CSV table of C-alpha atoms and ligand atoms in Angstrom, one decimal:
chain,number,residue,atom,x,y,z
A,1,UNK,CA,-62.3,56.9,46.4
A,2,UNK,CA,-63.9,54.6,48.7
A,3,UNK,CA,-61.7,51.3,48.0
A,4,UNK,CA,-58.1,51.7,47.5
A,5,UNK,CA,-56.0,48.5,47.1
A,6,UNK,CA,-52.4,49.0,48.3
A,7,UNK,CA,-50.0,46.6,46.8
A,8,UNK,CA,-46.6,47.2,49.4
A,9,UNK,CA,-49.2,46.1,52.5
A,10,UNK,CA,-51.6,43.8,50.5
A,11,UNK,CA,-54.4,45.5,52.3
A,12,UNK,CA,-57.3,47.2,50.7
A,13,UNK,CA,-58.7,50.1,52.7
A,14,UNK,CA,-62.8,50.8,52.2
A,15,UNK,CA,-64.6,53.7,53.2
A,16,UNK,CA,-68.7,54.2,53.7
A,17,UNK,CA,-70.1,54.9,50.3
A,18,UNK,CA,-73.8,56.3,49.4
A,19,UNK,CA,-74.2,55.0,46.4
A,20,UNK,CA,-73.3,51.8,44.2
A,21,UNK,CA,-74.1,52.7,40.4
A,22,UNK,CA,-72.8,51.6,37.3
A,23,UNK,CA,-72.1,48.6,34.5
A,24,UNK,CA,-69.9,45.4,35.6
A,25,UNK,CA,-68.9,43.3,33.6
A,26,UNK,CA,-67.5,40.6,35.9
A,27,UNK,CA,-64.7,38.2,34.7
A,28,UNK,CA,-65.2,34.7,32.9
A,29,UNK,CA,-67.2,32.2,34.7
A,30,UNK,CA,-63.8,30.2,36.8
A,31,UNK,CA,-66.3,26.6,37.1
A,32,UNK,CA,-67.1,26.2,33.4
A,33,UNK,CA,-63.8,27.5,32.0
A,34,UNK,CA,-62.1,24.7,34.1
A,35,UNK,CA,-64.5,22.3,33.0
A,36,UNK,CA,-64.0,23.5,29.1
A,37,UNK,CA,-60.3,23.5,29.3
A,38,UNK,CA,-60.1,19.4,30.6
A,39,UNK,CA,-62.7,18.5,28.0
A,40,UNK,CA,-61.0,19.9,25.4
A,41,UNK,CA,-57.7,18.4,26.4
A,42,UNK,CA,-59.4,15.0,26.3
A,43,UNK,CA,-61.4,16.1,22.8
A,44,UNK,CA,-60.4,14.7,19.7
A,45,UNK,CA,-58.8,18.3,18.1
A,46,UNK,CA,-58.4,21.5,18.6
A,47,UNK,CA,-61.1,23.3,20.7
A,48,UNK,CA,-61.4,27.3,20.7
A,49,UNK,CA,-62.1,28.8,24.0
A,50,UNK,CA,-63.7,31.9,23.8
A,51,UNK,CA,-63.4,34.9,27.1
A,52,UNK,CA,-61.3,32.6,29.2
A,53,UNK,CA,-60.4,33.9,32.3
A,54,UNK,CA,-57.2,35.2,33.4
A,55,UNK,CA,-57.8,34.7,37.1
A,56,UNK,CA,-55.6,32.2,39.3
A,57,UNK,CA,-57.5,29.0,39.3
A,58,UNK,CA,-57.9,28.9,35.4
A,59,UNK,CA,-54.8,29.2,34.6
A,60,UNK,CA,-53.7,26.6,37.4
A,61,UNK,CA,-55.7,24.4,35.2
A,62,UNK,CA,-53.9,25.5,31.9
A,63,UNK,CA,-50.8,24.7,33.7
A,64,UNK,CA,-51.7,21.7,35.0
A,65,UNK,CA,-52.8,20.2,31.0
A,66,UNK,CA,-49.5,21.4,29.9
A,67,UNK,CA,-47.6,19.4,32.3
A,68,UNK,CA,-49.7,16.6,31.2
A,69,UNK,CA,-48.2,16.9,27.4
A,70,UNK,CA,-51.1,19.2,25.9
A,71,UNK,CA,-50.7,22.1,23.4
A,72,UNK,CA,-52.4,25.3,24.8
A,73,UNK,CA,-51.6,28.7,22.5
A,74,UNK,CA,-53.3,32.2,22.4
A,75,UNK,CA,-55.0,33.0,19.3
A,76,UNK,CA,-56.0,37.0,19.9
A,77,UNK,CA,-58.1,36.7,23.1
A,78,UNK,CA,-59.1,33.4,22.7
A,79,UNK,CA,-57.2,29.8,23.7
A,80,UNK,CA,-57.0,27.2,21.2
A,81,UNK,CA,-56.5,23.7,23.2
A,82,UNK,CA,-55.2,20.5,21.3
A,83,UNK,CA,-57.0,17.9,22.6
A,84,UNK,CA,-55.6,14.5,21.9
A,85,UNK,CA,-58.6,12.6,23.0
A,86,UNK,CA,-59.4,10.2,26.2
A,87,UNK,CA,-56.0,8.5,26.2
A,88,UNK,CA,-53.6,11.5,25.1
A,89,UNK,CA,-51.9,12.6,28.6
A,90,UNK,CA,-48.2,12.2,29.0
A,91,UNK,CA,-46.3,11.1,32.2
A,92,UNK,CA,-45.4,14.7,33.7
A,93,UNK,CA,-42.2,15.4,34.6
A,94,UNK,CA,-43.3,16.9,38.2
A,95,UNK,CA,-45.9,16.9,40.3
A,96,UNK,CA,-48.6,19.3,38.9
A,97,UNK,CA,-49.4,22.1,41.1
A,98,UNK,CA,-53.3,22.9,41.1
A,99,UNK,CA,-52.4,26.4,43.5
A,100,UNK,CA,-55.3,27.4,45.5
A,101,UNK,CA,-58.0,25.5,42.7
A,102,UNK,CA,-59.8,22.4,44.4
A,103,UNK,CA,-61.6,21.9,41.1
A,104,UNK,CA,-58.1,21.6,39.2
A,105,UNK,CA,-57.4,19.0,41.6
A,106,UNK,CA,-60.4,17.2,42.1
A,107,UNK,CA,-61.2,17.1,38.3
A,108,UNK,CA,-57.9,16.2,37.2
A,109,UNK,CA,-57.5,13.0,39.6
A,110,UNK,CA,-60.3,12.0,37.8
A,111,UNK,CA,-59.2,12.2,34.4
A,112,UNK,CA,-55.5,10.4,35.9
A,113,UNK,CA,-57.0,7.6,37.8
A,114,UNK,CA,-56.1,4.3,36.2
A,115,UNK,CA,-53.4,6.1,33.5
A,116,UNK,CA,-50.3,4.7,32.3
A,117,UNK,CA,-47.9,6.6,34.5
A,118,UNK,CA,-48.3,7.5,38.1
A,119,UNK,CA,-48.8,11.8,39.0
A,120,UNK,CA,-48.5,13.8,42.0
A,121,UNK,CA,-51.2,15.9,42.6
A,122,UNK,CA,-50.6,19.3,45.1
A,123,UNK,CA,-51.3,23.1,45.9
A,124,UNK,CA,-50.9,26.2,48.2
A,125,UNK,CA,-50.9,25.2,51.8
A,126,UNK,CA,-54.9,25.6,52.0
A,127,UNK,CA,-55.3,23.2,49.0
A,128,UNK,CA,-53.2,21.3,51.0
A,129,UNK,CA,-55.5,21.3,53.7
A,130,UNK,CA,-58.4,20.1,52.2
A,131,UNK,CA,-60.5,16.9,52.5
A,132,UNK,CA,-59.6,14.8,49.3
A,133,UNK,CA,-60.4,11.2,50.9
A,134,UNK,CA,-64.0,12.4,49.4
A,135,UNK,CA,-62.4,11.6,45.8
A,136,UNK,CA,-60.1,8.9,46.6
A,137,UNK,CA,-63.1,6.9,48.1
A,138,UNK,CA,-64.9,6.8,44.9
A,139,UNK,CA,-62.1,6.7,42.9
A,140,UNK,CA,-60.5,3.6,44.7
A,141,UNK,CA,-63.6,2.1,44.1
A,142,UNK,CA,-63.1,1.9,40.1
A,143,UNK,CA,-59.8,0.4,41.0
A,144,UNK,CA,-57.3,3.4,40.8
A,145,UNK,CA,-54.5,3.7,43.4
A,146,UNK,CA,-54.5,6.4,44.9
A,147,UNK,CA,-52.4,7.6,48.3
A,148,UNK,CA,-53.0,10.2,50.5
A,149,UNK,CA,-51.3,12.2,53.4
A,150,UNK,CA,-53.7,12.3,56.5
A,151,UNK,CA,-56.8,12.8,53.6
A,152,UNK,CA,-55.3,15.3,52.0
A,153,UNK,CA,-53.4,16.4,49.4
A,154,UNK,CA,-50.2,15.8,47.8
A,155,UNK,CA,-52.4,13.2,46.6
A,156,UNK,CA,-49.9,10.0,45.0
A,157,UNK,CA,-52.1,8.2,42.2
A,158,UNK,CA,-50.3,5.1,40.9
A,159,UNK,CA,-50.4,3.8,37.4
A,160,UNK,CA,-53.1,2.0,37.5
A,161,UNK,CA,-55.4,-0.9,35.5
A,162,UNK,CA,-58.1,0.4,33.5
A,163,UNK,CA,-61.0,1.9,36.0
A,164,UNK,CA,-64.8,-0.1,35.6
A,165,UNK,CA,-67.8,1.5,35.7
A,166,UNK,CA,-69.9,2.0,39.1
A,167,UNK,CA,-72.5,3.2,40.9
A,168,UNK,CA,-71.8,5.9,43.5
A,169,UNK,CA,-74.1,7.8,46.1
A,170,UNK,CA,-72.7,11.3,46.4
A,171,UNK,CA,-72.4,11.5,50.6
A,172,UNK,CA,-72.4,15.3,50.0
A,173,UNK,CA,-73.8,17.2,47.8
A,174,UNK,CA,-70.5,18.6,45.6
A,175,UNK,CA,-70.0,19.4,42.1
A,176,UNK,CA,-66.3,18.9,42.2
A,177,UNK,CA,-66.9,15.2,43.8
A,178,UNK,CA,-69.8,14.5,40.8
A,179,UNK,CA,-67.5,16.0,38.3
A,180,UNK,CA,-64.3,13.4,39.3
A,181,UNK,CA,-66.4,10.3,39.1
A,182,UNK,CA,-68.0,11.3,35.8
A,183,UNK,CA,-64.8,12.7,33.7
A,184,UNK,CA,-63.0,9.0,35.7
A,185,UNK,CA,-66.2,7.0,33.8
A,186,UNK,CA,-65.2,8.5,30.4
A,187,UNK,CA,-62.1,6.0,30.8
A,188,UNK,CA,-63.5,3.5,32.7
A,189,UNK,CA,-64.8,-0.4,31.0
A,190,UNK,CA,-68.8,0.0,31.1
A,191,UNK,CA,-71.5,2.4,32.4
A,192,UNK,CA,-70.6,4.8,35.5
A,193,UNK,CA,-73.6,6.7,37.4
A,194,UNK,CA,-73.8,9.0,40.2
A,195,UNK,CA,-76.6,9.7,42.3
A,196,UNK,CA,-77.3,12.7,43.8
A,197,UNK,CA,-79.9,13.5,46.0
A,198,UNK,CA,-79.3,17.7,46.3
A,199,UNK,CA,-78.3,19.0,43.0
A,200,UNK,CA,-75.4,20.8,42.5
A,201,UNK,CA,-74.2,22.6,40.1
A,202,UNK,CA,-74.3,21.0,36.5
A,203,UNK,CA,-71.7,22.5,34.7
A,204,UNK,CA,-70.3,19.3,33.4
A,205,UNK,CA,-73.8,17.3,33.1
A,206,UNK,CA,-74.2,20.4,30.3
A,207,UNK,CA,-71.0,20.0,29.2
A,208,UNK,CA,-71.0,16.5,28.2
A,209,UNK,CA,-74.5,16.2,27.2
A,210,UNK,CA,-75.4,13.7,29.6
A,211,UNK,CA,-79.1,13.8,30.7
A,212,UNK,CA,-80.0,13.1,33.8
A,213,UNK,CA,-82.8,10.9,35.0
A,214,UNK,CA,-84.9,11.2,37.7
A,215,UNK,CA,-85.6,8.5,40.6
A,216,UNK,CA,-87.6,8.5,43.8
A,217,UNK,CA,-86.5,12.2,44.2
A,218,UNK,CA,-82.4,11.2,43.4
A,219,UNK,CA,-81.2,12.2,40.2
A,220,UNK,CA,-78.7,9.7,38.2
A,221,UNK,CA,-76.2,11.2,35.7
A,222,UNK,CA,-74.5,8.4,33.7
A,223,UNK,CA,-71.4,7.8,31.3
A,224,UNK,CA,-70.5,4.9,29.5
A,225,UNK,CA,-66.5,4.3,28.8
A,226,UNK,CA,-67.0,4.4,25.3
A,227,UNK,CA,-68.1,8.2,24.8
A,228,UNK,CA,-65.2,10.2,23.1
A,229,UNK,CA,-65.6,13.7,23.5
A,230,UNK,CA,-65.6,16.4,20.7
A,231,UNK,CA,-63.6,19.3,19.7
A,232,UNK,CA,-65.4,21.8,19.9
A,233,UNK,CA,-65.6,25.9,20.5
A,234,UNK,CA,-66.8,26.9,24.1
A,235,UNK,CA,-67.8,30.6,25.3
A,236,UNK,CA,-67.5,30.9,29.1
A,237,UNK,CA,-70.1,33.4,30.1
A,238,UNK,CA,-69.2,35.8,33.2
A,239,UNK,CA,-69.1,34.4,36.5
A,240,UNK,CA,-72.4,34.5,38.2
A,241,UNK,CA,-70.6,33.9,41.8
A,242,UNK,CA,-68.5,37.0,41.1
A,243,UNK,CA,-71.3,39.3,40.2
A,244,UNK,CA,-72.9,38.1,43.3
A,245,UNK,CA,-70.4,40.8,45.3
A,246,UNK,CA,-71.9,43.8,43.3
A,247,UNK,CA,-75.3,42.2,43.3
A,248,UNK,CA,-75.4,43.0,47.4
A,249,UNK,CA,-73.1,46.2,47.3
A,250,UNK,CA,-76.1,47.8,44.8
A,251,UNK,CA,-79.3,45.8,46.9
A,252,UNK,CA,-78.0,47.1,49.7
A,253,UNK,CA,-76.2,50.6,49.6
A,254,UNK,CA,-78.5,53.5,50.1
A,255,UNK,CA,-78.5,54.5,46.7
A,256,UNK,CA,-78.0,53.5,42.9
A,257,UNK,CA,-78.0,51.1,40.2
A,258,UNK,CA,-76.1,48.3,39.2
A,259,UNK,CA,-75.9,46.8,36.0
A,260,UNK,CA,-74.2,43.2,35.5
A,261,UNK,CA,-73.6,42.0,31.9
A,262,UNK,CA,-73.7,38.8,29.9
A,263,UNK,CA,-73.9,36.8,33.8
A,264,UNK,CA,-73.9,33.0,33.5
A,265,UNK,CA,-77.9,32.2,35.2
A,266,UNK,CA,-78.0,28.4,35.2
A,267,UNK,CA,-80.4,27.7,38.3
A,268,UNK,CA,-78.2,25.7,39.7
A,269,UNK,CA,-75.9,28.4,40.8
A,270,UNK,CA,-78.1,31.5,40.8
A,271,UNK,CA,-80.4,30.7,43.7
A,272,UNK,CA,-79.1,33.7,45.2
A,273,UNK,CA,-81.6,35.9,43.2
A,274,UNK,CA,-84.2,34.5,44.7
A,275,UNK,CA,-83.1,34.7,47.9
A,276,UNK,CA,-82.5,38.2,47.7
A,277,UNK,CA,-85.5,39.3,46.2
A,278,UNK,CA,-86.9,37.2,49.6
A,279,UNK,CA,-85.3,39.8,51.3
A,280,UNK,CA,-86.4,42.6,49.4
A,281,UNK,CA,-84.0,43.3,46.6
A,282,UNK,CA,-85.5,44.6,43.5
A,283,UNK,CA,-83.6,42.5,40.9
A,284,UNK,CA,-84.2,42.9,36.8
A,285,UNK,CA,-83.1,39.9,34.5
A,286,UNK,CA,-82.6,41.2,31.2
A,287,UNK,CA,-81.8,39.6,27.6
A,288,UNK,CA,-81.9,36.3,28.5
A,289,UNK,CA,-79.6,34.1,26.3
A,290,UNK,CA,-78.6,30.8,25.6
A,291,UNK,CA,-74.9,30.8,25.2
A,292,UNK,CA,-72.6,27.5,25.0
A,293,UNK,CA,-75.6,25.7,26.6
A,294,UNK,CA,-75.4,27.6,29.9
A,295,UNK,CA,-78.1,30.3,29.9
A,296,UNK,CA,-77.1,34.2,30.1
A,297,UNK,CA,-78.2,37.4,30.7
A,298,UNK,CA,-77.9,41.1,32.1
A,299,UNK,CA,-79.1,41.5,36.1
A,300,UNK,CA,-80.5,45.3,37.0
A,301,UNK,CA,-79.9,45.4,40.3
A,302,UNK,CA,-81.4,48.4,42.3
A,303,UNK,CA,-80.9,49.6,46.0
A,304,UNK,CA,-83.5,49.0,48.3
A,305,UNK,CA,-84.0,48.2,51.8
A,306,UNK,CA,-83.8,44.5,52.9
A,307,UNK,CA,-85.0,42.4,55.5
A,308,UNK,CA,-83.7,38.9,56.9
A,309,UNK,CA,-84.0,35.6,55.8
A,310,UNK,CA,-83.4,31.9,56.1
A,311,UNK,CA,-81.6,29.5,53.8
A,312,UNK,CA,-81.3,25.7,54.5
A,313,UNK,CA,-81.3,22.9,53.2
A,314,UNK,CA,-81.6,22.1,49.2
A,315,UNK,CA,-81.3,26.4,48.5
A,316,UNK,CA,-77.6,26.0,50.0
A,317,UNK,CA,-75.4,23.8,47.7
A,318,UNK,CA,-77.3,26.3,44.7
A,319,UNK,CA,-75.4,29.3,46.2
A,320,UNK,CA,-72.7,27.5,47.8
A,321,UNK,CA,-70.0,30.3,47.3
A,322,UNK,CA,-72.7,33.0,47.5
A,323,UNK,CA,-72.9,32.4,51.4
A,324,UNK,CA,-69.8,34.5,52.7
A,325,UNK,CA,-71.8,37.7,50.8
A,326,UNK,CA,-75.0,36.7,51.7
A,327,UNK,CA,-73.9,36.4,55.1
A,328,UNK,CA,-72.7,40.6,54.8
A,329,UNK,CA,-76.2,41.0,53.3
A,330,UNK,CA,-77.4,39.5,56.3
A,331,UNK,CA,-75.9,42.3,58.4
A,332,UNK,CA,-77.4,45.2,56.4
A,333,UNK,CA,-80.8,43.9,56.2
A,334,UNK,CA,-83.6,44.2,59.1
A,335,UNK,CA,-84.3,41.3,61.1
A,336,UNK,CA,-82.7,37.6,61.5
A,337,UNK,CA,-80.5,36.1,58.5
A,338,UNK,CA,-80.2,32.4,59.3
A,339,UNK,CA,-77.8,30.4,56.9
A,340,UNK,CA,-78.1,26.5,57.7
A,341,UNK,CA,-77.0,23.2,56.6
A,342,UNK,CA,-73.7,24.8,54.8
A,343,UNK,CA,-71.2,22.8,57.1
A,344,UNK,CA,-69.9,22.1,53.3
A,345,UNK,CA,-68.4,26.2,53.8
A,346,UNK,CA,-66.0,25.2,56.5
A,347,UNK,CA,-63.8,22.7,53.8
A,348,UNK,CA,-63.6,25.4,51.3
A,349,UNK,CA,-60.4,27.8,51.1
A,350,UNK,CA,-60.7,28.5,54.2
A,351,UNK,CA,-63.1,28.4,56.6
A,352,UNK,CA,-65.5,30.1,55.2
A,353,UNK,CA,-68.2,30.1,58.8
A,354,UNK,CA,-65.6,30.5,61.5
A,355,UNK,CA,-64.0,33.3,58.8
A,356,UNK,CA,-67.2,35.2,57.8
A,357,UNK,CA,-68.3,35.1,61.7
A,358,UNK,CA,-65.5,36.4,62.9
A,359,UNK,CA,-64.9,39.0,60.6
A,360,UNK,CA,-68.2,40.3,61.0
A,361,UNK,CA,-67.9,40.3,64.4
A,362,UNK,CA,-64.7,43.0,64.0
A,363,UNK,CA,-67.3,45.4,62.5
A,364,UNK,CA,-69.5,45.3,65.7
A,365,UNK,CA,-72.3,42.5,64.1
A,366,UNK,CA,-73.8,40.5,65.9
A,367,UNK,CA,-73.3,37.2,65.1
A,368,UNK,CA,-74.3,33.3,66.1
A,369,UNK,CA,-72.1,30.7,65.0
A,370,UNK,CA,-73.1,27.1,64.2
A,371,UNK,CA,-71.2,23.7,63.2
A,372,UNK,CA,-73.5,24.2,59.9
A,373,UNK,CA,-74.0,27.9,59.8
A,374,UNK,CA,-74.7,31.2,61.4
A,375,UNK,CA,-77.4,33.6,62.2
A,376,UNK,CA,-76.4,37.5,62.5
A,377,UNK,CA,-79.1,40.4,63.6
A,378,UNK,CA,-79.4,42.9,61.6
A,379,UNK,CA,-79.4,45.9,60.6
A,380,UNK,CA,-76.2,46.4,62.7
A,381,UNK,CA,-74.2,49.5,62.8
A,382,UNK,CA,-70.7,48.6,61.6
A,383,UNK,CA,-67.7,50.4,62.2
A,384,UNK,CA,-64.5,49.8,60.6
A,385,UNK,CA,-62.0,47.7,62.2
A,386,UNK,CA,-58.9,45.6,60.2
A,387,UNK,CA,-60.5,41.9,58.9
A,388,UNK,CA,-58.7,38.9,58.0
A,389,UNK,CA,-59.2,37.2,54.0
A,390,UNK,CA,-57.3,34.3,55.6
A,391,UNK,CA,-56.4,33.9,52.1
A,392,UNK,CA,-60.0,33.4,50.6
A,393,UNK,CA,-60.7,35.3,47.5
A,394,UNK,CA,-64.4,34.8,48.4
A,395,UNK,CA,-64.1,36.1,52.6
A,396,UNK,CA,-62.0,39.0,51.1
A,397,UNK,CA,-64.5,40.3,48.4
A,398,UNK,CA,-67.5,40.2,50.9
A,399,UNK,CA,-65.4,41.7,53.6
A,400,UNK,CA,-64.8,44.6,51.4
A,401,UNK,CA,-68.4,45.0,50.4
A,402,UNK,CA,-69.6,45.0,54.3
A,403,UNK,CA,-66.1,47.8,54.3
A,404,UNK,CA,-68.2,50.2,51.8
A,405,UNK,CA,-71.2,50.3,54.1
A,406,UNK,CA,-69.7,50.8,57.5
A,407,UNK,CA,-68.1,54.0,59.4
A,408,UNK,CA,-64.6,54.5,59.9
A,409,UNK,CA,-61.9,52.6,57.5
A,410,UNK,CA,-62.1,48.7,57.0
A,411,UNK,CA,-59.1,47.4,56.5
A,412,UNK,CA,-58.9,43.9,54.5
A,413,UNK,CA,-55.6,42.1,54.7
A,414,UNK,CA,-54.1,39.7,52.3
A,415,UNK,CA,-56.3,41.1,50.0
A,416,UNK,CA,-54.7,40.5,46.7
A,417,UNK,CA,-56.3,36.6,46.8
A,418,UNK,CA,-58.8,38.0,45.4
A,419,UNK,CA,-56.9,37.4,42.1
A,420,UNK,CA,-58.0,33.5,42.9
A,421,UNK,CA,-61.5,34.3,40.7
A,422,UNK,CA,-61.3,38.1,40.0
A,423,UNK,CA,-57.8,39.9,39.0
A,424,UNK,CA,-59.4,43.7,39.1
A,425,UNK,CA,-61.6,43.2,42.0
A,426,UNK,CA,-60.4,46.5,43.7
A,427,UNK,CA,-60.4,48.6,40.6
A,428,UNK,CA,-63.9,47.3,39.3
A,429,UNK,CA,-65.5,47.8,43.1
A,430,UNK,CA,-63.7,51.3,43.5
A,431,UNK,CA,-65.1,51.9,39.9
A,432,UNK,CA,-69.5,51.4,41.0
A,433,UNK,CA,-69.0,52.9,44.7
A,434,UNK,CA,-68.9,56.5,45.9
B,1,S3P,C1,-67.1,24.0,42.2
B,1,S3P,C2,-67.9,23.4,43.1
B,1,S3P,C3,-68.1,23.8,44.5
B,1,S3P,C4,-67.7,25.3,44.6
B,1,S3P,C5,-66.3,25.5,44.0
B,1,S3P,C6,-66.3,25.2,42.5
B,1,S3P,C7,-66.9,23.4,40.9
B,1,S3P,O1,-67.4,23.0,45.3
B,1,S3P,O2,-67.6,25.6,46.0
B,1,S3P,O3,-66.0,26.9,44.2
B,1,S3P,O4,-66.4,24.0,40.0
B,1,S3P,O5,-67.4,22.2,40.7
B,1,S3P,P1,-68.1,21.6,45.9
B,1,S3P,O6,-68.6,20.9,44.7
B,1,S3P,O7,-67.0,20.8,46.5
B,1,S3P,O8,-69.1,22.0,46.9
């Protein structure tokens, strides 16, 4: 066994393996099962959801809607969500704890700016960290009320007037920022558009049907107050972002085959394939789908040797949560891997740079750090040493990945956040290496 998971320490342990071979199928896609859980809340009816996940920040967003006064049941595997349309919220009784998930909380505030009743808005101590000014700001600007502590969450939105239409320049490229301002303009008195100049991923442009048009290079995504949004039944396909872990342990261990099933390959968060075939990876896409408007398929991933590479600019915010295990692919491949412009990584759960860096580091790397990224020289020779998660499902899973292909035993504390987006990490990983 060359990852054990040991529940008393909340370490897992990984050994050297020679091989990564087998079928994954990773969990439900955590981005559009958030986004299909608020929409049907706010849909007129019941909406089935269909392979939901059961990780962490999903259900923080079940728990969330429920506070707010919506019916959420099982029916077999699926979730049936009665949506009582655009105005149906209650006042909650508490304030609603989003956990570790900044899309709960980012995507919520938008959908409870300018309400009836005020809500408190808060989370685990990182959540608690993180900027939120970056949704306030845009959200203030449609007239809600909305207080903060130092920029950051528990975020206090009063009861408000109704919001108005506006248009807003994403500073940054984010999803979760684009997301607020566009599930706010479903309540808000006339047209709301954003403008993004990078793209990021368009989960709830698909969602809601909203095409996109496109201006001197910007792209504008609009909503007018009037829409209502269906009931209707969603299938969440499996999360590309978690497959991305076994897409590296089978590119780059010395031997094997990896199969990923039924993988969610919307282009907007999949520019990781390309960046590892770049560096060598011989990558197969098979029976390509179309499923609940996202499109799907199965990735063949074989081991083969890899070289550097360097990602900036647009490529970044398209593989945003891919960098912490594109930065371990870095490490195993020949040559530079230089990761730029993702200063984005060090607001995330945790620190995703200074984390990945450092952690790498431990295992003998070499490794350069920047404000916006880092470079590491590879192939190095790691040897195990004891890494931090700091509480990051993502730092945790591609610490345990660069564990399987170094000497000596790797140890990975705190590693059980790796429930945040994948509850049988361990298991599954222990299950394809040997
Ligand atoms: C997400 C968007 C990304 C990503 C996060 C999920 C989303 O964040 O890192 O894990 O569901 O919209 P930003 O949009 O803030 O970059």
């Amino acid at each position: 066994m060359n990852i054990r998971y040991d529940k008393a320490s909340d370490r897992a342990v990984a050994t050297r393996c020679t091989q990564v071979d087998g079928i994954v199928d990773p969990p439900p896609d955590k981005s559009i099962a958030q986004r299909a859980a608020l929409l049907a809340a706010i849909g007129d009816g019941t909406s089935r959801l269909v392979n939901f996940p059961s990780s962490a920040d999903p259900q923080s967003t079940l728990r969330c809607l429920r506070q707010l006064g919506i019916a959420i049941e099982k029916d077999g595997e699926d979730i049936l969500v009665r949506g009582k349309g655009l105005d149906g919220f209650s006042a909650p009784d508490a304030p609603l704890d989003c956990g570790n998930s900044g899309t709960t909380m980012r995507l919520i505030a938008g959908l409870l700016a300018g309400q009836k009743f005020g809500s408190v808005l808060t989370g685990d101590a990182s959540l608690r960290s993180r900027p939120m000014e970056r949704i306030a700001a845009p959200l203030r600007k449609m007239g809600a009320r909305i207080a903060l502590d130092t920029g950051c969450a528990p975020l206090r939105i009063e009861r408000g007037p109704r919001l108005h239409g506006m248009n807003y320049r994403l500073p940054m490229p984010s999803a979760q920022v684009k997301s607020c301002v566009l599930l706010a303009g479903l309540r808000a008195k006339g047209r709301t558009t954003v403008i993004e100049t990078l793209p990021s991923r368009d989960h709830t442009e698909r969602m809601l049907n909203l095409a996109p048009r496109e201006a001197e290079g910007d792209r504008h995504i609009s909503v007018e107050g009037t829409m209502s949004v269906p009931a209707r039944a969603w299938t969440v396909p499996n999360d590309f972002s978690a497959a991305a872990f076994f897409m590296v342990a089978g590119a780059a261990a010395p031997h094997g085959a990896i199969l990923l099933r039924k993988v969610g390959l919307n282009p907007t968060r999949s520019a990781l394939i390309g960046v590892l075939e770049e560096m060598g990876a011989r990558i197969r896409i098979a029976n390509r789908e179309e499923s609940g408007g996202e499109p799907v398929g199965d990735l063949h991933i074989e081991a083969s040797p890899l070289r550097g590479v360097r990602v900036d600019g647009a490529r970044i915010p398209l593989m945003i949560d891919e960098i912490p295990i594109l930065a371990v692919a870095g490490a195993l491949a020949t040559g530079r891997t230089e990761i730029r412009d993702a200063r984005e990584l060090r607001f995330k759960e945790t620190d995703r740079i200074g984390a990945m860096a450092e952690n790498l580091r431990r295992l003998g790397a070499t490794v350069e750090e920047f404000d916006d990224g880092l470079a590491v020289e590879g192939p190095a020779a790691l040897h195990g040493n004891v890494v931090e998660s700091r509480r990051d499902h993502r730092v945790a899973m591609a610490m345990a990945v660069a564990g399987l292909m170094a000497d000596g035993e790797t140890i990975i504390e705190g590693a059980s956040c790796a429930a945040v987006s994948f509850p049988n990490y361990w298991e599954t990983l222990a299950s394809v290496a040997s």
